[in-house]
Coordinates of C-alpha atoms and ligand atoms in Angstrom, one line a residue:
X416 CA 95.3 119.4 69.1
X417 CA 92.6 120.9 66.8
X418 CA 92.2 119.4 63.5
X419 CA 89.4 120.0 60.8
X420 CA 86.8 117.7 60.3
X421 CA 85.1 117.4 56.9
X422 CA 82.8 115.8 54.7
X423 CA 84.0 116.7 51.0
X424 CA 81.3 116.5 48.0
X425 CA 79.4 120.1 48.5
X426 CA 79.9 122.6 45.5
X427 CA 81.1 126.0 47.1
X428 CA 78.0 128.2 46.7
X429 CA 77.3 132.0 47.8
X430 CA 79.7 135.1 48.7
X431 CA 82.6 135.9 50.6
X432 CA 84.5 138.5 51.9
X433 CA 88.7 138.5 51.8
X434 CA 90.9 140.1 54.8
X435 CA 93.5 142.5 54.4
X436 CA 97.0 141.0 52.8
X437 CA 98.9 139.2 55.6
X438 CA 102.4 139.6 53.4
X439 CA 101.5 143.3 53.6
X440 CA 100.3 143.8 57.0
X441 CA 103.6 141.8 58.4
X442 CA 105.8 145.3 56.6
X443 CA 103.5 147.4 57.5
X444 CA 103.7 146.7 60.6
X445 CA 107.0 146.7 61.4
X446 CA 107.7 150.1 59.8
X447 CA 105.1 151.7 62.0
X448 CA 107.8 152.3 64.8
X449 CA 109.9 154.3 62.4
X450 CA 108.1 157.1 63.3
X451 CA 107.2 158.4 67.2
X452 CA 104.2 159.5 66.1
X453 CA 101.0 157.4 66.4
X454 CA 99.9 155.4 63.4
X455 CA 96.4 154.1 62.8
X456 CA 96.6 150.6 60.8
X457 CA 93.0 149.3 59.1
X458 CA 92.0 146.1 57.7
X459 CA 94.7 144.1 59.6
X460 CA 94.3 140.1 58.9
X461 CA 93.2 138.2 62.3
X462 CA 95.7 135.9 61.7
X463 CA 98.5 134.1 63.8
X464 CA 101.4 135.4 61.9
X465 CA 100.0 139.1 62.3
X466 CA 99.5 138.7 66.0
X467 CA 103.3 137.3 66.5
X468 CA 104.6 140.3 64.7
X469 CA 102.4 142.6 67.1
X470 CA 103.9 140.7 70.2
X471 CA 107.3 141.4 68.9
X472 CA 107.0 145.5 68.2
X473 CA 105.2 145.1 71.4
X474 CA 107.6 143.3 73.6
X475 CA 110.5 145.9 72.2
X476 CA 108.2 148.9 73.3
X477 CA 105.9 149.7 71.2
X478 CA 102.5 150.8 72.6
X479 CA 99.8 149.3 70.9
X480 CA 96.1 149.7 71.0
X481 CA 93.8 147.0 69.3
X482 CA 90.8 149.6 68.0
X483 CA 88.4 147.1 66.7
X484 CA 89.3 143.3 65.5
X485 CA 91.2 145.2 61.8
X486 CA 92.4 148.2 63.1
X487 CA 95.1 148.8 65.3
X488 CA 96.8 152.1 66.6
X489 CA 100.8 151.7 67.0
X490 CA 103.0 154.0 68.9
X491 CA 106.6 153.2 68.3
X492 CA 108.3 156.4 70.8
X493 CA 109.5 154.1 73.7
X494 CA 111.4 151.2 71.5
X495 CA 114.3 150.0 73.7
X496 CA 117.5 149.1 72.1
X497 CA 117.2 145.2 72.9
X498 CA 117.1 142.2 71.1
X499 CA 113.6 140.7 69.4
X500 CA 113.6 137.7 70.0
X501 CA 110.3 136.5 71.7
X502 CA 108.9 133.1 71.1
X503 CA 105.9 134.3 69.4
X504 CA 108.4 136.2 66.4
X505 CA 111.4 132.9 66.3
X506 CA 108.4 131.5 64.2
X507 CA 107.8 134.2 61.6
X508 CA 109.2 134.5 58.6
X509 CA 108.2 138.4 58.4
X510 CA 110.1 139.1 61.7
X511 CA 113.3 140.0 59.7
X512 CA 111.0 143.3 58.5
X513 CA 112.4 145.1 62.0
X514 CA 115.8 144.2 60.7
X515 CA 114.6 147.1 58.2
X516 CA 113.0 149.3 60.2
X517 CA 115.0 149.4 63.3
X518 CA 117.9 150.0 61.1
X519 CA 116.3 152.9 59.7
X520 CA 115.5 154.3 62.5
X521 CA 118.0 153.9 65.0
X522 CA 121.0 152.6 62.6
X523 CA 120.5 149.0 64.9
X524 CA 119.0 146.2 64.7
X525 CA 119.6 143.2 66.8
X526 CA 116.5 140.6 65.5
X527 CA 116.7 136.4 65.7
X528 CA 117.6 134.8 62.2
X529 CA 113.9 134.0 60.7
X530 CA 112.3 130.1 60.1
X531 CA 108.7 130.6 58.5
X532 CA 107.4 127.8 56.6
X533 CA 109.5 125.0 55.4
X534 CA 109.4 125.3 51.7
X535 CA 112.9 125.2 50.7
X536 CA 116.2 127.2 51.4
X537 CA 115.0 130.6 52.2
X538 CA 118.0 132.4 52.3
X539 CA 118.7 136.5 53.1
X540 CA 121.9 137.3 51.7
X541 CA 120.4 140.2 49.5
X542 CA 118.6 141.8 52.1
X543 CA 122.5 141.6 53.9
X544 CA 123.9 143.0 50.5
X545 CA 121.5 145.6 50.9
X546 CA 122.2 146.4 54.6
X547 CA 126.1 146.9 53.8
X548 CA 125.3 148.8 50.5
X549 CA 123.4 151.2 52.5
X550 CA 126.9 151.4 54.9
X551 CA 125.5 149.1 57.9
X552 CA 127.8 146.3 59.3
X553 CA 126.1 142.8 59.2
X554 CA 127.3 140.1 62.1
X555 CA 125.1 136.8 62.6
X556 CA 126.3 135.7 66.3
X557 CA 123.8 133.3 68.6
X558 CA 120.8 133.0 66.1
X559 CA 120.6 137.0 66.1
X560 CA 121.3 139.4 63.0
X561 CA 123.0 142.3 64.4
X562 CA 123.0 145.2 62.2
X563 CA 124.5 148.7 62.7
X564 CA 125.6 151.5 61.4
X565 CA 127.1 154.8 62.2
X566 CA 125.1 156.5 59.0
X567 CA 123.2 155.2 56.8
X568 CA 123.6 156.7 52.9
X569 CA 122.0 155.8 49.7
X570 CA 123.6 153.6 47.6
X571 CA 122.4 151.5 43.9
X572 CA 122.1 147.8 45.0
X573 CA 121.0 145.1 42.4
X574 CA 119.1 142.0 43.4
X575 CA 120.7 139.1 42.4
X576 CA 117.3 137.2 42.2
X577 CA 113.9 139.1 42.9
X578 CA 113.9 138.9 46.5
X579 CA 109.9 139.9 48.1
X580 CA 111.8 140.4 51.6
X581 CA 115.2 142.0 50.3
X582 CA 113.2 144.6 48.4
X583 CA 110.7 145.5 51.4
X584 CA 113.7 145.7 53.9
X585 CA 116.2 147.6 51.6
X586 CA 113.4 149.7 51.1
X587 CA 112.9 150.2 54.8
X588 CA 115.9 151.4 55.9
X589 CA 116.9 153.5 52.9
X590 CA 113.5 155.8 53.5
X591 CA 115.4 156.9 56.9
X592 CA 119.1 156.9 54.5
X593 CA 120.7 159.8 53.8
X594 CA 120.3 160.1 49.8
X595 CA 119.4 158.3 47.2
X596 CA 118.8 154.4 46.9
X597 CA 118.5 152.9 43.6
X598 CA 117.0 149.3 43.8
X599 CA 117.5 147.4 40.5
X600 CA 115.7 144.4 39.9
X601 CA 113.3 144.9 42.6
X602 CA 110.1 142.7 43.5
X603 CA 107.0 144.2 42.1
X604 CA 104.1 142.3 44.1
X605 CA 101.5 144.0 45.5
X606 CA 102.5 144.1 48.8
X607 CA 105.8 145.8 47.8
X608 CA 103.4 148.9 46.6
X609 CA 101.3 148.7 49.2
X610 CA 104.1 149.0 52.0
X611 CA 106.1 152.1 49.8
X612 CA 102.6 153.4 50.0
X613 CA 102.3 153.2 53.5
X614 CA 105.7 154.8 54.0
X615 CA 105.4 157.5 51.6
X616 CA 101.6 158.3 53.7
X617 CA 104.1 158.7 56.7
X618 CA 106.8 161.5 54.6
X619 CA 108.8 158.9 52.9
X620 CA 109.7 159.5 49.3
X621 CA 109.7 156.1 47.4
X622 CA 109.2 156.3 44.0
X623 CA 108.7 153.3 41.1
X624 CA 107.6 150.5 43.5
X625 CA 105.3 148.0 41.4
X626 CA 108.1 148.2 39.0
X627 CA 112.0 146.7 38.9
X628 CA 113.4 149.9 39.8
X629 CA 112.9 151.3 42.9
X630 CA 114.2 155.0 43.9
X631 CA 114.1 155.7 47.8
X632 CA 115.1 159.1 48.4
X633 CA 116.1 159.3 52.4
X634 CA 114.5 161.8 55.1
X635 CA 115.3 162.5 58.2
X636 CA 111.5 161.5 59.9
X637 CA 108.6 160.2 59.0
X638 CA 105.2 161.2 60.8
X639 CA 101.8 159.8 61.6
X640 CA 99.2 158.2 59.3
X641 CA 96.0 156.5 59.2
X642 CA 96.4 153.6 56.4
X643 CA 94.3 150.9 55.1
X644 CA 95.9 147.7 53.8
X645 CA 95.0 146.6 50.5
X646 CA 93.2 142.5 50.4
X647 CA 94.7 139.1 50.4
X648 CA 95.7 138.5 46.9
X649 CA 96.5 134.6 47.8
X650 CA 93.5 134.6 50.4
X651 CA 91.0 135.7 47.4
X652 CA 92.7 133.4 45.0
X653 CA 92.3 130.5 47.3
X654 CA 88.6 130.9 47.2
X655 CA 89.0 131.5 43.6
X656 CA 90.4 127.5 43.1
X657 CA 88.5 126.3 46.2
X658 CA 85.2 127.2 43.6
X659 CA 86.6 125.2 40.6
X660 CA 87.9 122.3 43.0
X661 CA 84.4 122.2 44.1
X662 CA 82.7 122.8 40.7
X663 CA 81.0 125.7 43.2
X664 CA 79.7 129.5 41.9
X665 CA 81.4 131.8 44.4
X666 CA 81.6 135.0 44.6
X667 CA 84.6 137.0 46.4
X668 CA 84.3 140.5 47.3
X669 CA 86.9 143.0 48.4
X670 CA 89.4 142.0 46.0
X671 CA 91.6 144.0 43.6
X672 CA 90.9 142.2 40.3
X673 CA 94.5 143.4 39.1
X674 CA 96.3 141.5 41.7
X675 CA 94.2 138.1 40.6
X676 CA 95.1 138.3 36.7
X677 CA 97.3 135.4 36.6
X678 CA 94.6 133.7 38.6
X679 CA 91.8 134.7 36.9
X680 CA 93.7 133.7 33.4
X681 CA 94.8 130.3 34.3
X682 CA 90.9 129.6 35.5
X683 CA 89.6 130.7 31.8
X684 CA 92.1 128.4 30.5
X685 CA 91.0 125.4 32.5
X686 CA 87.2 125.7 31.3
X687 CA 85.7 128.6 34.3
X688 CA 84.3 131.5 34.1
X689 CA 85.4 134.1 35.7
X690 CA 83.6 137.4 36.2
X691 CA 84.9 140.4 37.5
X692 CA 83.9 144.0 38.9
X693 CA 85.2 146.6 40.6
X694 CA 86.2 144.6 43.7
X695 CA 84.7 141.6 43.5
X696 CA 84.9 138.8 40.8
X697 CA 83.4 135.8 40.5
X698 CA 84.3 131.9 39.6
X699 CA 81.7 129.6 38.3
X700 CA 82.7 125.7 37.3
X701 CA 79.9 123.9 35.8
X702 CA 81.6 121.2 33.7
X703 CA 84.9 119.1 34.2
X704 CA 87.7 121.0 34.2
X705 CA 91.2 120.7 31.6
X706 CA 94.5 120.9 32.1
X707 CA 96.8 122.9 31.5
X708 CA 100.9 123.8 32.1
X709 CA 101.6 126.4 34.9
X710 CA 104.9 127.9 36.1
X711 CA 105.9 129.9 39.0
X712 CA 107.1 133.0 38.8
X713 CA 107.8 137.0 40.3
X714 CA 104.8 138.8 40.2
X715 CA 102.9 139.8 37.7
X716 CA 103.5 135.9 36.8
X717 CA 101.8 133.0 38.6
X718 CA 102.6 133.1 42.3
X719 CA 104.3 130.2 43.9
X720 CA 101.6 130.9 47.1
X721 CA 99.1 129.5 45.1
X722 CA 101.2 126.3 43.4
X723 CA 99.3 123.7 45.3
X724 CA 96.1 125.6 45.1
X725 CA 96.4 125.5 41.4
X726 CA 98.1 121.8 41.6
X727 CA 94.8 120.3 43.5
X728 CA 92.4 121.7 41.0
X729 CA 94.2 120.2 38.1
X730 CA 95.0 117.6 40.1
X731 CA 91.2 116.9 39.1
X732 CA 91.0 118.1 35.4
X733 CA 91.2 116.4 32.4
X734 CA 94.3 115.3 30.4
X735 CA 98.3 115.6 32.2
X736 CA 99.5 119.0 33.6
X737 CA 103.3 119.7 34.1
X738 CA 103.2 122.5 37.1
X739 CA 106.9 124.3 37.3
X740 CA 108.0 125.6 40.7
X741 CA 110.5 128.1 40.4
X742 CA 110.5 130.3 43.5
X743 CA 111.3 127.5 46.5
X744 CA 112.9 123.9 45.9
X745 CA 110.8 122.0 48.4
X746 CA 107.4 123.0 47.7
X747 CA 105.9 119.7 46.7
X748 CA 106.1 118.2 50.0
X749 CA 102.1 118.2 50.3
X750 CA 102.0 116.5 47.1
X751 CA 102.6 112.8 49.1
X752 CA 99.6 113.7 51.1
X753 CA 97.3 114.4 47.8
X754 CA 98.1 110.9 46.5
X755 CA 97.0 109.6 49.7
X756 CA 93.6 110.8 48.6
X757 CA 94.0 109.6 45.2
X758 CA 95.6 112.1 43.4
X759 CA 98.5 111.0 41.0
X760 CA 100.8 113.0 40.4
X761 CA 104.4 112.8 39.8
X762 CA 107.3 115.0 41.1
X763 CA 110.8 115.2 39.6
X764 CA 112.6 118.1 40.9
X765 CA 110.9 121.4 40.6
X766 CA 108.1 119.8 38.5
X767 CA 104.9 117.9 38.8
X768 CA 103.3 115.9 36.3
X769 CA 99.8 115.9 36.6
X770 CA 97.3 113.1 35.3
X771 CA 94.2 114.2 36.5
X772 CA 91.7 112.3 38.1
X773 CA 88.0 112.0 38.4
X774 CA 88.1 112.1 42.1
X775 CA 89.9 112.4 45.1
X776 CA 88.7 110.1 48.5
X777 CA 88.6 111.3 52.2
X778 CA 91.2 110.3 54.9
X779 CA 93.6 111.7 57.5
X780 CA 96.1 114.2 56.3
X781 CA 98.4 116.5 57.2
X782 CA 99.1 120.5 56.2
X783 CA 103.0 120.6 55.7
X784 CA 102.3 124.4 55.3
X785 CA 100.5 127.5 54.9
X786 CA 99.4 127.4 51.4
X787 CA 100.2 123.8 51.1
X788 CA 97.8 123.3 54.2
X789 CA 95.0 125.1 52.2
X790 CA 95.2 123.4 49.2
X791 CA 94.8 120.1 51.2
X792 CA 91.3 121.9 53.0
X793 CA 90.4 122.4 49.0
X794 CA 91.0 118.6 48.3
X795 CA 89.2 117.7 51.3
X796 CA 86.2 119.9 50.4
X797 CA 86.0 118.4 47.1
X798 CA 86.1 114.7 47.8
X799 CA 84.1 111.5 48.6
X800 CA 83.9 111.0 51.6
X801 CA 85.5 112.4 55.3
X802 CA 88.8 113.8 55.7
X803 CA 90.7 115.4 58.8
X804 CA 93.4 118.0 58.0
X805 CA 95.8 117.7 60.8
X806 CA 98.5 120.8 62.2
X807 CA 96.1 123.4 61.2
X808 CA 98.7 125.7 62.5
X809 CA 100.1 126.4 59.6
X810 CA 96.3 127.5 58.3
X811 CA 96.1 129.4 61.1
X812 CA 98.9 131.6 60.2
X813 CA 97.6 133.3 56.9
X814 CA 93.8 132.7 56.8
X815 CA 91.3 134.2 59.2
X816 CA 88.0 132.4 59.9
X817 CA 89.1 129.8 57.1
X818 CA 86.5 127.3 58.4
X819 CA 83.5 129.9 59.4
X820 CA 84.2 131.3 55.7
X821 CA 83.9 127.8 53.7
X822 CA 80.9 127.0 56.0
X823 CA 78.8 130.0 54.9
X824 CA 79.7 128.6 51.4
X825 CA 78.0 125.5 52.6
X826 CA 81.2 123.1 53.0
X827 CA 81.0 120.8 55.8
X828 CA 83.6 121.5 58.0
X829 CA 84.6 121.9 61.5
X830 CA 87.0 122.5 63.9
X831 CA 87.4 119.2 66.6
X832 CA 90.2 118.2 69.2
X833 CA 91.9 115.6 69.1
X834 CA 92.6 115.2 72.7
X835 CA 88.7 115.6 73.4
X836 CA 88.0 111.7 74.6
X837 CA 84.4 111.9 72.6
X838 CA 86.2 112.9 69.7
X839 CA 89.0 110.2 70.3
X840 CA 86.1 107.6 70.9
X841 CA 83.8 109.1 67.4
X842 CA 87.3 109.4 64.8
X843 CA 86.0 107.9 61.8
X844 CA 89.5 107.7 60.9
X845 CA 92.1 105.4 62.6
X846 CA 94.8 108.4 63.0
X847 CA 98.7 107.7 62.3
X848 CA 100.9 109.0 64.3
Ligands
EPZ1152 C1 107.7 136.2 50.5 O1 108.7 135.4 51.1 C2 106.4 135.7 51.1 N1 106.5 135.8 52.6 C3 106.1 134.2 50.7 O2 104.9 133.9 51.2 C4 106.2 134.1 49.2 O3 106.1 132.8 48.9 C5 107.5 134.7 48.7 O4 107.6 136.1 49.1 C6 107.5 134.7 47.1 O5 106.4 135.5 46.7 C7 106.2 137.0 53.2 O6 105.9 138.0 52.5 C8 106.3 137.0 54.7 P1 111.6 136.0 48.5 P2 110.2 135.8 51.0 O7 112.6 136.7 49.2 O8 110.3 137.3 51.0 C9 115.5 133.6 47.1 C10 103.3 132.7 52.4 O9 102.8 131.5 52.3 N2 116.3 134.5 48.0 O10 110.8 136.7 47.5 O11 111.0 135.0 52.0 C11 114.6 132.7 47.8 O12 115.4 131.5 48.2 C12 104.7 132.9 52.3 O13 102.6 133.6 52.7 C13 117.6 134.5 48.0 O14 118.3 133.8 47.3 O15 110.6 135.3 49.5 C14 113.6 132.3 46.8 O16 114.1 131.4 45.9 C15 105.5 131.6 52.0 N3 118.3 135.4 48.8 C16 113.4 133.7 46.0 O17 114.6 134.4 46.3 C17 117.7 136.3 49.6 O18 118.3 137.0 50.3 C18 112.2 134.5 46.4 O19 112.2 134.7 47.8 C19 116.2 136.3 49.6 C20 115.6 135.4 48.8

């Protein structure tokens, strides 16, 4: 089992480049079988998550050509009506997208009920009110959503609570709806406006996305397209609090500075500086770093992808931070882990009490999740001593060449495998089972 291997105490130092969004690519993706025409996708993520969707359009159908490592061409004219429900997509929390755009399409969509990470109760009964808004008949029978619908036709839904996944896949299936949709209280994250972008490059007319009120006026086809999808907002602002963890000077290109405002903010507040250009913006820490209250929120607020980011850094500033999750109940769980190394922090429901620390020490640890996972890589890189960062898996999932990327910003870290008898017989760490 591969686990990273590192020696914390270097200040991140240099450049590096993000990877298109994985949140977006995961949509995009799965609308480009709504049309039978061949779509060209750029700057897609090299990322587990991305590849398990691919598998799944694939293993309905869909032809698809890998161009170069980003770019992919996706022909979605052959789809059978069966069930997905490979391996590779039971994992993914962005499988229920073909819900969406099978829907669309072919007014069925027969797709395994979605895990993703474990961060709390992840419900999908607005993307169901959505469904049966737009006239489609919702049964959940085996593990499988089975959707269908003899027409689709526009309807007005309102979000109970902004939903990322409810507004993508309403959004989906109304763009092949006869009519007009009216989403009300709608998600406005990037990704949102990057996939009615995407859709609206292949004939759809969506109009209002990036605000709470989404109009999706229904056509009959959609057509070919070449599209590029826009960075990582969470990848970039990782690197972002992996500088000021590290009291590093990094700079991060291919960014859209708008997407990292609450980011950028929250670093100023704490004692960074932040620079920032056209696509690019850099994060220097030169002193010890303050703390400061954060809360969770719907985008433009502070994204709950980049809680324990935030929670590590403060974790070693100055003075007691209260950190608010709002989005998911149980995304603290990584916090037992960063007290291992020192950190102390208290949690009472959906908050965190912070006292910072001076510094965090080395040992063996495990990622619980994605963004969870990374935070504990930016703990790692920051303190005494050696740490391993065990199920990598989860890193895996949303950050390509996370390792290669911190080591060109000269951390110490590598990949090693723990069934490898050398390594077994070198572990500087007596691992717990
Ligand atoms: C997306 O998840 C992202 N995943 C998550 O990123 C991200 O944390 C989240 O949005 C919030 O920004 C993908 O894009 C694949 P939601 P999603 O529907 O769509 C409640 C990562 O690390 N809710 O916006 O599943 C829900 O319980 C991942 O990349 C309902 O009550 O999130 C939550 O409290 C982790 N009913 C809130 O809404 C529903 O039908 C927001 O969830 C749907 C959601």
């Amino acid at each position: 089992m591969d686990f990273y291997s590192i020696r914390g105490g270097n200040p991140l130092s240099g450049e590096v480049e993000i990877a298109g969004a994985k949140n977006a690519a995961l949509p995009i993706l799965a609308a480009s079988i709504m049309t039978n025409e061949t779509v060209t996708v750029e700057n897609v993520p090299d990322v587990s998550d991305i590849r398990a969707i691919l598998s799944a359009i694939e293993h309905i159908g869909a032809i698809v050509e890998r161009v170069d490592r980003h770019t992919y061409r996706i022909n979605g004219s052959q789809i059978k009506d069966e069930p997905v429900d490979d391996e590779a997509v039971k994992k993914i929390r962005g499988s229920y997208y073909l819900i969406g755009s099978l829907l669309g399409k072919y007014k069925r969509a027969e797709v395994t009920l979605p895990k993703g990470c474990d961060i709390g109760l992840r419900p999908i009964d607005q993307h169901v009110k959505g469904f049966r808004a737009l006239g489609a008949q919702i049964r959940i029978e085996h593990g499988m959503i089975v959707a269908q619908a003899k027409d689709l036709s526009g309807s007005h839904v309102y979000l109970d609570v902004v939903s990322v996944g409810a507004t993508i896949n309403i959004m989906m299936a109304a763009s092949m709806a006869r009519g007009m949709t009216i989403i009300e209280n709608a998600a406005k994250e990037p990704h949102v406006v990057d996939l009615a972008n995407f859709l609206n490059s292949m004939g759809a007319q969506i109009k209002g996305a990036g605000t709470d009120i989404i109009r999706v006026r229904g056509v009959q086809r959609l057509h070919s397209t070449e599209y590029s999808i826009i960075p990582d907002q969470i990848e970039a602002g990782t690197y972002m609090f992996a500088a000021a963890a590290t009291h590093g000077d990094v700079t991060i290109h291919n960014v859209i500075p708008k997407h990292l405002e609450s980011l950028t903010a929250k670093l100023e507040e704490i004692g960074c500086e932040v620079e920032t250009s056209d696509d690019a913006v850099r994060v220097v820490a030169n002193r010890r770093l303050q703390s400061t209250h954060v809360k969770t929120l719907p985008y433009p607020g502070f994204p709950t992808d980049m809680q324990p980011q935030i929670t590590v850094v403060l974790g070693l500033s100055e003075g007691t931070s209260i950190i608010t999750e709002s989005i998911f109940e149980s995304r603290f769980k990584y916090v037992d882990e960063l007290i291992r190394m020192g950190a102390q922090i208290k949690v009472e429901g959906n908050t965190a009490i912070v006292s910072g620390v001076r510094e965090y020490t080395g040992t063996s640890i495990v990622a619980p999740d994605l963004r969870a996972g990374a935070a504990l890589v930016i703990a790692s890189l920051a303190a005494e001593g050696y740490s391993e960062v065990h199920d990598i898996k989860y890193i895996q999932r949303g950050y390509e060449d996370f390792p290669e990327k911190l080591r060109a910003l000269g951390a110490d870290i590598r990949i090693l495998d723990s069934d490898d008898p050398e390594v077994k017989s070198r572990s500087q760490i007596h691992l717990v089972s």
